[in-house]
Amino acid sequence: MPELPEVETVARRLQERLPGARIAGAEVFWARTISYPQPPERFVREVTGGEVARVGRRAKSVVVHLADGRVLTVALRMTGALIVAGPGAAADPHARVVFSLADGRELRFRDPRKFGRVGLYPGRGRRRVAEPFARHGPEPLAPSFSAARLAARLRRRSARLKTLLLDQSFIAGVGNIYADEALWRARLHPLRRADTLTEDEIRRLHRAVRAALREGLAGGGASYRDYVDPDGEPGLAAERMRVYRRTGEPCFRCGRRIERIVVGARATHFCPRCQPAPPEPGAAR
DNA sequence: ACGCCTACCTGCTTGC
DNA sequence: TGCAAGCAGGTAGGCG
């Protein structure tokens, strides 16, 4: 699933080739992909004529900043991909939204499972449209995301660590894969309650989240199967995962077999020795 | 605030 | 070999 490192990688690749491009038209093949504005015809009308200024990322969304200040947001969700196709490229049966660029290229949003969302929002300032990232938490890789800041947020919460890491209003950009990887790095059990962490454990978690995301980023965001970059190239395989989907395989740190449990309906992988169970009720093994 | 559930979706894997 | 069931999970929204 595209999480922060994958989305950031996509955004950087697009930043290399999209700025200056003018959107000559758009076609929507799956109406529900458009989150705003509605109906899709209005989205098409309003996006047409836009010029790409730069491409960035917020949370797990690619954010295309247009020259007039509006932003085109693309939430890749599970299987979404943004592809830059040259003139004459074969049609893609999974394309949900296709932007034709004035230079003859196409920017395609392909998304087999149709979970992804594309929106066009006014820039800051005027208008009272809900800002698309109003409820999102801090960016974990931002310099301002300090251990102290994380500590302050954790102390207020009693939820389980795994649940919190997946909560986009708590921290933006972490998904199921990097949540498990970060908890393994921090040697923290996924069911630990946030407000029970010691200062040292908080520091470990802070470091671990950032290290896991940075390593994913360094690998070109290659953590999942459906990933393709804007050239349509698949990422590297996910060999660097320490626990994710390694159920029954030995822990890289201690050799103990990795276990899989379900937390909040999400598959969760951890090492029962390195990540000791919380001494709370129901925390058997 | 939290946990739990359902819905949204389709492709891949698993099991018989 | 073929086919059906189940799994995968990001996020919104509803309920207790």
mmCIF file of C-alpha atoms (C1' of nucleotides) in Angstrom:
data_model
loop_
_atom_site.group_PDB
_atom_site.id
_atom_site.type_symbol
_atom_site.label_atom_id
_atom_site.label_comp_id
_atom_site.label_asym_id
_atom_site.label_seq_id
_atom_site.Cartn_x
_atom_site.Cartn_y
_atom_site.Cartn_z
ATOM 1 C CA MET A 1 0.000 0.000 0.000
ATOM 2 C CA PRO A 2 1.429 3.341 -0.823
ATOM 3 C CA GLU A 3 2.471 4.959 2.416
ATOM 4 C CA LEU A 4 4.563 8.043 2.972
ATOM 5 C CA PRO A 5 7.767 6.778 1.286
ATOM 6 C CA GLU A 6 5.969 5.501 -1.785
ATOM 7 C CA VAL A 7 3.861 8.624 -2.171
ATOM 8 C CA GLU A 8 6.888 10.847 -1.641
ATOM 9 C CA THR A 9 8.772 8.911 -4.310
ATOM 10 C CA VAL A 10 5.924 9.311 -6.769
ATOM 11 C CA ALA A 11 5.707 13.027 -6.018
ATOM 12 C CA ARG A 12 9.434 13.511 -6.590
ATOM 13 C CA ARG A 13 9.342 11.694 -9.897
ATOM 14 C CA LEU A 14 6.408 13.776 -11.030
ATOM 15 C CA GLN A 15 8.159 16.935 -9.908
ATOM 16 C CA GLU A 16 10.903 16.066 -12.380
ATOM 17 C CA ARG A 17 8.589 16.009 -15.348
ATOM 18 C CA LEU A 18 5.355 17.874 -14.747
ATOM 19 C CA PRO A 19 6.115 21.487 -13.821
ATOM 20 C CA GLY A 20 5.141 23.801 -16.662
ATOM 21 C CA ALA A 21 2.729 21.311 -18.164
ATOM 22 C CA ARG A 22 -0.695 22.610 -19.032
ATOM 23 C CA ILE A 23 -3.783 20.492 -18.555
ATOM 24 C CA ALA A 24 -5.623 20.614 -21.863
ATOM 25 C CA GLY A 25 -8.444 18.358 -20.787
ATOM 26 C CA ALA A 26 -9.470 15.531 -18.536
ATOM 27 C CA GLU A 27 -11.625 12.464 -18.675
ATOM 28 C CA VAL A 28 -13.156 10.674 -15.717
ATOM 29 C CA PHE A 29 -13.823 6.969 -16.162
ATOM 30 C CA TRP A 30 -14.979 6.241 -12.623
ATOM 31 C CA ALA A 31 -17.097 8.995 -11.135
ATOM 32 C CA ARG A 32 -16.566 8.078 -7.490
ATOM 33 C CA THR A 33 -12.851 8.627 -7.867
ATOM 34 C CA ILE A 34 -13.560 12.355 -7.823
ATOM 35 C CA SER A 35 -13.890 13.543 -4.256
ATOM 36 C CA TYR A 36 -14.336 17.236 -5.061
ATOM 37 C CA PRO A 37 -15.774 19.143 -6.777
ATOM 38 C CA GLN A 38 -18.913 17.351 -7.782
ATOM 39 C CA PRO A 39 -20.174 16.350 -10.189
ATOM 40 C CA PRO A 40 -17.176 15.027 -12.125
ATOM 41 C CA GLU A 41 -18.093 17.222 -15.081
ATOM 42 C CA ARG A 42 -17.439 20.201 -12.893
ATOM 43 C CA PHE A 43 -14.095 18.783 -11.859
ATOM 44 C CA VAL A 44 -13.171 18.346 -15.507
ATOM 45 C CA ARG A 45 -14.305 21.835 -16.402
ATOM 46 C CA GLU A 46 -12.404 23.442 -13.557
ATOM 47 C CA VAL A 47 -9.175 21.518 -13.912
ATOM 48 C CA THR A 48 -8.946 22.122 -17.638
ATOM 49 C CA GLY A 49 -6.550 24.931 -18.415
ATOM 50 C CA GLY A 50 -4.603 24.518 -15.204
ATOM 51 C CA GLU A 51 -0.852 24.688 -15.289
ATOM 52 C CA VAL A 52 1.342 22.602 -13.035
ATOM 53 C CA ALA A 53 3.637 24.661 -10.856
ATOM 54 C CA ARG A 54 5.101 21.949 -8.669
ATOM 55 C CA VAL A 55 4.346 18.538 -7.219
ATOM 56 C CA GLY A 56 4.618 17.686 -3.558
ATOM 57 C CA ARG A 57 3.146 15.412 -0.927
ATOM 58 C CA ARG A 58 1.033 15.725 2.191
ATOM 59 C CA ALA A 59 0.248 12.633 4.254
ATOM 60 C CA LYS A 60 -0.347 9.859 1.709
ATOM 61 C CA SER A 61 -1.560 12.194 -1.030
ATOM 62 C CA VAL A 62 0.284 13.536 -4.020
ATOM 63 C CA VAL A 63 -0.386 17.265 -4.184
ATOM 64 C CA VAL A 64 -0.139 18.954 -7.560
ATOM 65 C CA HIS A 65 0.087 22.704 -7.058
ATOM 66 C CA LEU A 66 -1.330 24.650 -9.962
ATOM 67 C CA ALA A 67 0.072 27.987 -11.005
ATOM 68 C CA ASP A 68 -3.055 29.837 -9.874
ATOM 69 C CA GLY A 69 -2.760 28.461 -6.354
ATOM 70 C CA ARG A 70 -5.307 25.672 -6.555
ATOM 71 C CA VAL A 71 -4.253 22.166 -5.615
ATOM 72 C CA LEU A 72 -4.989 18.866 -7.285
ATOM 73 C CA THR A 73 -4.853 16.118 -4.680
ATOM 74 C CA VAL A 74 -4.455 12.437 -5.427
ATOM 75 C CA ALA A 75 -4.920 9.919 -2.634
ATOM 76 C CA LEU A 76 -3.502 6.670 -3.950
ATOM 77 C CA ARG A 77 -5.039 4.559 -1.197
ATOM 78 C CA MET A 78 -4.525 0.887 -1.879
ATOM 79 C CA THR A 79 -3.703 0.445 -5.537
ATOM 80 C CA GLY A 80 -3.549 3.904 -7.030
ATOM 81 C CA ALA A 81 -0.704 4.952 -9.303
ATOM 82 C CA LEU A 82 0.103 8.068 -11.281
ATOM 83 C CA ILE A 83 1.589 7.375 -14.677
ATOM 84 C CA VAL A 84 2.988 9.802 -17.213
ATOM 85 C CA ALA A 85 2.254 8.291 -20.594
ATOM 86 C CA GLY A 86 3.790 9.444 -23.833
ATOM 87 C CA PRO A 87 1.776 10.214 -26.957
ATOM 88 C CA GLY A 88 0.311 7.088 -28.469
ATOM 89 C CA ALA A 89 0.641 4.981 -25.336
ATOM 90 C CA ALA A 90 -1.799 2.096 -25.179
ATOM 91 C CA ALA A 91 -5.002 2.713 -23.252
ATOM 92 C CA ASP A 92 -5.079 1.487 -19.681
ATOM 93 C CA PRO A 93 -8.209 -0.397 -18.663
ATOM 94 C CA HIS A 94 -7.600 0.591 -15.055
ATOM 95 C CA ALA A 95 -7.283 4.306 -15.752
ATOM 96 C CA ARG A 96 -9.901 6.136 -13.648
ATOM 97 C CA VAL A 97 -8.926 9.702 -14.511
ATOM 98 C CA VAL A 98 -6.818 10.783 -17.475
ATOM 99 C CA PHE A 99 -5.448 14.293 -17.858
ATOM 100 C CA SER A 100 -4.337 15.165 -21.344
ATOM 101 C CA LEU A 101 -1.452 17.590 -21.279
ATOM 102 C CA ALA A 102 -0.951 20.261 -23.896
ATOM 103 C CA ASP A 103 2.403 18.766 -24.923
ATOM 104 C CA GLY A 104 0.763 15.507 -25.974
ATOM 105 C CA ARG A 105 1.532 13.481 -22.879
ATOM 106 C CA GLU A 106 -1.067 12.097 -20.511
ATOM 107 C CA LEU A 107 -1.108 11.988 -16.739
ATOM 108 C CA ARG A 108 -3.086 8.925 -15.796
ATOM 109 C CA PHE A 109 -4.507 7.945 -12.478
ATOM 110 C CA ARG A 110 -4.821 4.197 -12.597
ATOM 111 C CA ASP A 111 -6.411 2.386 -9.730
ATOM 112 C CA PRO A 112 -7.609 -1.186 -10.156
ATOM 113 C CA ARG A 113 -9.492 -1.277 -6.888
ATOM 114 C CA LYS A 114 -11.057 2.156 -7.162
ATOM 115 C CA PHE A 115 -10.274 3.172 -3.598
ATOM 116 C CA GLY A 116 -8.234 6.191 -4.643
ATOM 117 C CA ARG A 117 -9.563 9.722 -4.708
ATOM 118 C CA VAL A 118 -8.771 12.786 -6.800
ATOM 119 C CA GLY A 119 -9.829 16.273 -5.808
ATOM 120 C CA LEU A 120 -9.351 19.868 -6.897
ATOM 121 C CA TYR A 121 -9.325 22.439 -4.124
ATOM 122 C CA PRO A 122 -9.037 26.197 -3.944
ATOM 123 C CA GLY A 123 -5.776 27.576 -2.647
ATOM 124 C CA ARG A 124 -5.410 28.939 0.824
ATOM 125 C CA GLY A 125 -7.395 31.939 1.702
ATOM 126 C CA ARG A 126 -10.780 32.572 0.234
ATOM 127 C CA ARG A 127 -13.657 30.189 0.005
ATOM 128 C CA ARG A 128 -15.008 27.895 2.618
ATOM 129 C CA VAL A 129 -14.328 24.535 1.066
ATOM 130 C CA ALA A 130 -13.066 22.033 3.599
ATOM 131 C CA GLU A 131 -9.318 22.027 3.440
ATOM 132 C CA PRO A 132 -8.432 18.453 2.402
ATOM 133 C CA PHE A 133 -5.807 17.910 5.096
ATOM 134 C CA ALA A 134 -7.442 19.807 7.930
ATOM 135 C CA ARG A 135 -7.686 16.737 10.132
ATOM 136 C CA HIS A 136 -4.287 15.286 9.429
ATOM 137 C CA GLY A 137 -1.607 15.056 12.069
ATOM 138 C CA PRO A 138 2.017 16.150 11.769
ATOM 139 C CA GLU A 139 4.430 14.952 9.123
ATOM 140 C CA PRO A 140 6.764 12.514 10.878
ATOM 141 C CA LEU A 141 9.770 13.449 8.755
ATOM 142 C CA ALA A 142 9.384 17.183 9.241
ATOM 143 C CA PRO A 143 12.135 18.721 11.381
ATOM 144 C CA SER A 144 9.429 20.073 13.682
ATOM 145 C CA PHE A 145 8.317 16.546 14.553
ATOM 146 C CA SER A 146 10.428 16.167 17.679
ATOM 147 C CA ALA A 147 10.418 13.435 20.293
ATOM 148 C CA ALA A 148 9.011 15.986 22.708
ATOM 149 C CA ARG A 149 6.145 16.716 20.384
ATOM 150 C CA LEU A 150 5.439 13.021 19.965
ATOM 151 C CA ALA A 151 5.579 12.579 23.734
ATOM 152 C CA ALA A 152 3.022 15.300 24.266
ATOM 153 C CA ARG A 153 0.664 13.652 21.814
ATOM 154 C CA LEU A 154 1.159 10.164 23.204
ATOM 155 C CA ARG A 155 0.550 11.175 26.794
ATOM 156 C CA ARG A 156 -2.945 12.309 25.934
ATOM 157 C CA ARG A 157 -3.936 8.992 24.431
ATOM 158 C CA SER A 158 -4.765 5.602 25.838
ATOM 159 C CA ALA A 159 -5.112 3.818 22.514
ATOM 160 C CA ARG A 160 -2.860 0.986 21.415
ATOM 161 C CA LEU A 161 0.299 1.974 19.614
ATOM 162 C CA LYS A 162 -0.589 0.119 16.442
ATOM 163 C CA THR A 163 -3.946 1.828 16.238
ATOM 164 C CA LEU A 164 -2.449 5.237 16.875
ATOM 165 C CA LEU A 165 0.268 4.889 14.269
ATOM 166 C CA LEU A 166 -2.401 4.126 11.694
ATOM 167 C CA ASP A 167 -4.493 7.109 12.789
ATOM 168 C CA GLN A 168 -3.795 9.807 10.216
ATOM 169 C CA SER A 169 -4.912 12.516 12.602
ATOM 170 C CA PHE A 170 -2.231 11.390 15.029
ATOM 171 C CA ILE A 171 0.643 11.047 12.567
ATOM 172 C CA ALA A 172 0.245 11.468 8.819
ATOM 173 C CA GLY A 173 1.677 9.009 6.345
ATOM 174 C CA VAL A 174 2.214 5.814 8.291
ATOM 175 C CA GLY A 175 0.274 2.771 7.089
ATOM 176 C CA ASN A 176 0.100 -0.854 8.063
ATOM 177 C CA ILE A 177 3.522 -1.810 6.751
ATOM 178 C CA TYR A 178 5.593 0.972 8.281
ATOM 179 C CA ALA A 179 3.617 0.818 11.521
ATOM 180 C CA ASP A 180 4.724 -2.778 12.067
ATOM 181 C CA GLU A 181 8.261 -1.993 10.957
ATOM 182 C CA ALA A 182 8.521 0.999 13.270
ATOM 183 C CA LEU A 183 7.238 -0.904 16.285
ATOM 184 C CA TRP A 184 9.738 -3.694 15.681
ATOM 185 C CA ARG A 185 12.560 -1.165 15.440
ATOM 186 C CA ALA A 186 11.402 0.485 18.642
ATOM 187 C CA ARG A 187 11.034 -2.901 20.372
ATOM 188 C CA LEU A 188 7.517 -1.985 21.387
ATOM 189 C CA HIS A 189 4.555 -4.313 21.403
ATOM 190 C CA PRO A 190 1.719 -3.202 19.086
ATOM 191 C CA LEU A 191 -0.807 -3.496 21.912
ATOM 192 C CA ARG A 192 1.025 -1.199 24.313
ATOM 193 C CA ARG A 193 -1.104 1.716 25.464
ATOM 194 C CA ALA A 194 0.265 5.054 24.363
ATOM 195 C CA ASP A 195 0.134 6.649 27.806
ATOM 196 C CA THR A 196 2.219 3.875 29.389
ATOM 197 C CA LEU A 197 5.414 4.604 27.458
ATOM 198 C CA THR A 198 8.500 5.697 29.326
ATOM 199 C CA GLU A 199 10.583 8.586 28.068
ATOM 200 C CA ASP A 200 13.116 6.166 26.676
ATOM 201 C CA GLU A 201 10.410 4.206 24.874
ATOM 202 C CA ILE A 202 9.034 7.386 23.364
ATOM 203 C CA ARG A 203 12.483 8.322 22.097
ATOM 204 C CA ARG A 204 12.838 4.869 20.593
ATOM 205 C CA LEU A 205 9.465 5.123 18.896
ATOM 206 C CA HIS A 206 10.267 8.555 17.546
ATOM 207 C CA ARG A 207 13.551 7.357 16.098
ATOM 208 C CA ALA A 208 12.001 4.144 14.805
ATOM 209 C CA VAL A 209 9.142 5.766 12.930
ATOM 210 C CA ARG A 210 11.493 8.167 11.214
ATOM 211 C CA ALA A 211 14.122 5.528 10.483
ATOM 212 C CA ALA A 212 11.587 3.118 9.000
ATOM 213 C CA LEU A 213 10.132 5.814 6.759
ATOM 214 C CA ARG A 214 13.554 7.107 5.741
ATOM 215 C CA GLU A 215 14.750 3.648 4.838
ATOM 216 C CA GLY A 216 11.648 3.121 2.734
ATOM 217 C CA LEU A 217 12.297 6.438 1.047
ATOM 218 C CA ALA A 218 15.931 5.540 0.409
ATOM 219 C CA GLY A 219 14.777 2.357 -1.276
ATOM 220 C CA GLY A 220 12.573 4.343 -3.614
ATOM 221 C CA GLY A 221 9.415 3.485 -1.758
ATOM 222 C CA ALA A 222 9.416 -0.140 -2.686
ATOM 223 C CA SER A 223 7.413 -1.595 0.091
ATOM 224 C CA TYR A 224 4.465 -3.053 -1.654
ATOM 225 C CA ARG A 225 3.424 -5.178 -4.540
ATOM 226 C CA ASP A 226 1.143 -2.839 -6.421
ATOM 227 C CA TYR A 227 3.661 -0.058 -6.533
ATOM 228 C CA VAL A 228 4.596 1.418 -9.887
ATOM 229 C CA ASP A 229 6.411 4.677 -10.395
ATOM 230 C CA PRO A 230 5.309 7.333 -12.906
ATOM 231 C CA ASP A 231 7.087 5.475 -15.697
ATOM 232 C CA GLY A 232 5.063 2.408 -14.906
ATOM 233 C CA GLU A 233 8.094 0.646 -13.470
ATOM 234 C CA PRO A 234 7.581 -1.610 -10.491
ATOM 235 C CA GLY A 235 9.562 -0.866 -7.338
ATOM 236 C CA LEU A 236 12.133 -3.169 -5.849
ATOM 237 C CA ALA A 237 10.819 -6.165 -4.003
ATOM 238 C CA ALA A 238 10.073 -5.833 -0.321
ATOM 239 C CA GLU A 239 13.066 -7.788 0.988
ATOM 240 C CA ARG A 240 14.015 -5.157 3.455
ATOM 241 C CA MET A 241 10.946 -5.674 5.597
ATOM 242 C CA ARG A 242 11.862 -6.818 9.114
ATOM 243 C CA VAL A 243 8.508 -8.164 10.248
ATOM 244 C CA TYR A 244 5.780 -7.257 7.811
ATOM 245 C CA ARG A 245 4.381 -10.456 6.300
ATOM 246 C CA ARG A 246 7.179 -12.493 7.822
ATOM 247 C CA THR A 247 4.916 -14.599 10.028
ATOM 248 C CA GLY A 248 6.762 -17.709 11.249
ATOM 249 C CA GLU A 249 10.121 -16.519 9.952
ATOM 250 C CA PRO A 250 12.969 -15.771 12.339
ATOM 251 C CA CYS A 251 13.373 -12.318 13.841
ATOM 252 C CA PHE A 252 16.445 -10.612 12.391
ATOM 253 C CA ARG A 253 17.441 -9.507 15.868
ATOM 254 C CA CYS A 254 16.865 -12.546 18.065
ATOM 255 C CA GLY A 255 15.813 -15.435 15.860
ATOM 256 C CA ARG A 256 12.444 -15.927 17.468
ATOM 257 C CA ARG A 257 9.583 -16.614 15.081
ATOM 258 C CA ILE A 258 7.576 -13.585 14.009
ATOM 259 C CA GLU A 259 3.950 -13.688 15.107
ATOM 260 C CA ARG A 260 0.851 -12.328 13.470
ATOM 261 C CA ILE A 261 -2.142 -10.973 15.328
ATOM 262 C CA VAL A 262 -5.058 -8.822 14.281
ATOM 263 C CA VAL A 263 -5.351 -5.338 15.748
ATOM 264 C CA GLY A 264 -8.235 -3.168 14.674
ATOM 265 C CA ALA A 265 -8.938 -5.538 11.780
ATOM 266 C CA ARG A 266 -5.365 -5.062 10.536
ATOM 267 C CA ALA A 267 -2.801 -7.797 10.194
ATOM 268 C CA THR A 268 -0.046 -7.013 12.683
ATOM 269 C CA HIS A 269 3.395 -8.621 12.772
ATOM 270 C CA PHE A 270 5.850 -8.529 15.643
ATOM 271 C CA CYS A 271 8.575 -10.412 17.461
ATOM 272 C CA PRO A 272 7.271 -11.788 20.754
ATOM 273 C CA ARG A 273 10.702 -11.657 22.345
ATOM 274 C CA CYS A 274 11.979 -8.257 21.167
ATOM 275 C CA GLN A 275 8.566 -6.672 21.609
ATOM 276 C CA PRO A 276 7.367 -7.938 24.977
ATOM 277 C CA ALA A 277 3.642 -8.033 25.644
ATOM 278 C CA PRO A 278 2.251 -5.308 27.875
ATOM 279 C CA PRO A 279 1.646 -6.463 31.458
ATOM 280 C CA GLU A 280 -2.015 -5.639 31.124
ATOM 281 C CA PRO A 281 -5.156 -7.734 31.217
ATOM 282 C CA GLY A 282 -5.749 -9.787 28.130
ATOM 283 C CA ALA A 283 -2.144 -9.526 27.146
ATOM 284 C CA ALA A 284 -1.518 -13.211 27.002
ATOM 285 C CA ARG A 285 0.442 -14.695 24.181
ATOM 286 C "C1'" DA B 1 -11.956 9.174 23.022
ATOM 287 C "C1'" DC B 2 -11.980 4.608 21.807
ATOM 288 C "C1'" DG B 3 -13.064 0.238 19.749
ATOM 289 C "C1'" DC B 4 -15.550 -2.216 16.643
ATOM 290 C "C1'" DC B 5 -18.174 -2.799 12.469
ATOM 291 C "C1'" DT B 6 -19.356 -2.094 7.558
ATOM 292 C "C1'" DA B 7 -18.755 -0.370 3.043
ATOM 293 C "C1'" DC B 8 -16.074 0.506 -0.694
ATOM 294 C "C1'" DC B 9 -13.386 -2.543 -4.572
ATOM 295 C "C1'" DT B 10 -10.766 -6.129 -7.430
ATOM 296 C "C1'" DG B 11 -6.746 -9.062 -7.991
ATOM 297 C "C1'" DC B 12 -4.119 -12.492 -6.088
ATOM 298 C "C1'" DT B 13 -3.621 -16.583 -3.197
ATOM 299 C "C1'" DT B 14 -5.332 -20.499 -1.108
ATOM 300 C "C1'" DG B 15 -7.843 -24.692 -0.659
ATOM 301 C "C1'" DC B 16 -10.352 -28.350 -2.359
ATOM 302 C "C1'" DT C 1 -6.912 -27.779 -13.963
ATOM 303 C "C1'" DG C 2 -10.671 -25.036 -12.400
ATOM 304 C "C1'" DC C 3 -13.265 -22.493 -9.511
ATOM 305 C "C1'" DA C 4 -14.883 -20.265 -5.373
ATOM 306 C "C1'" DA C 5 -13.868 -18.325 -1.096
ATOM 307 C "C1'" DG C 6 -11.055 -15.461 1.430
ATOM 308 C "C1'" DC C 7 -7.665 -12.154 2.115
ATOM 309 C "C1'" DA C 8 -5.433 -7.661 1.437
ATOM 310 C "C1'" DG C 9 -6.098 -2.812 3.857
ATOM 311 C "C1'" DG C 10 -6.777 3.003 3.675
ATOM 312 C "C1'" DT C 11 -10.393 5.650 5.072
ATOM 313 C "C1'" DA C 12 -15.099 7.381 6.028
ATOM 314 C "C1'" DG C 13 -18.966 6.883 8.621
ATOM 315 C "C1'" DG C 14 -22.042 4.718 12.085
ATOM 316 C "C1'" DC C 15 -22.855 2.806 16.649
ATOM 317 C "C1'" DG C 16 -22.127 1.775 21.532
#
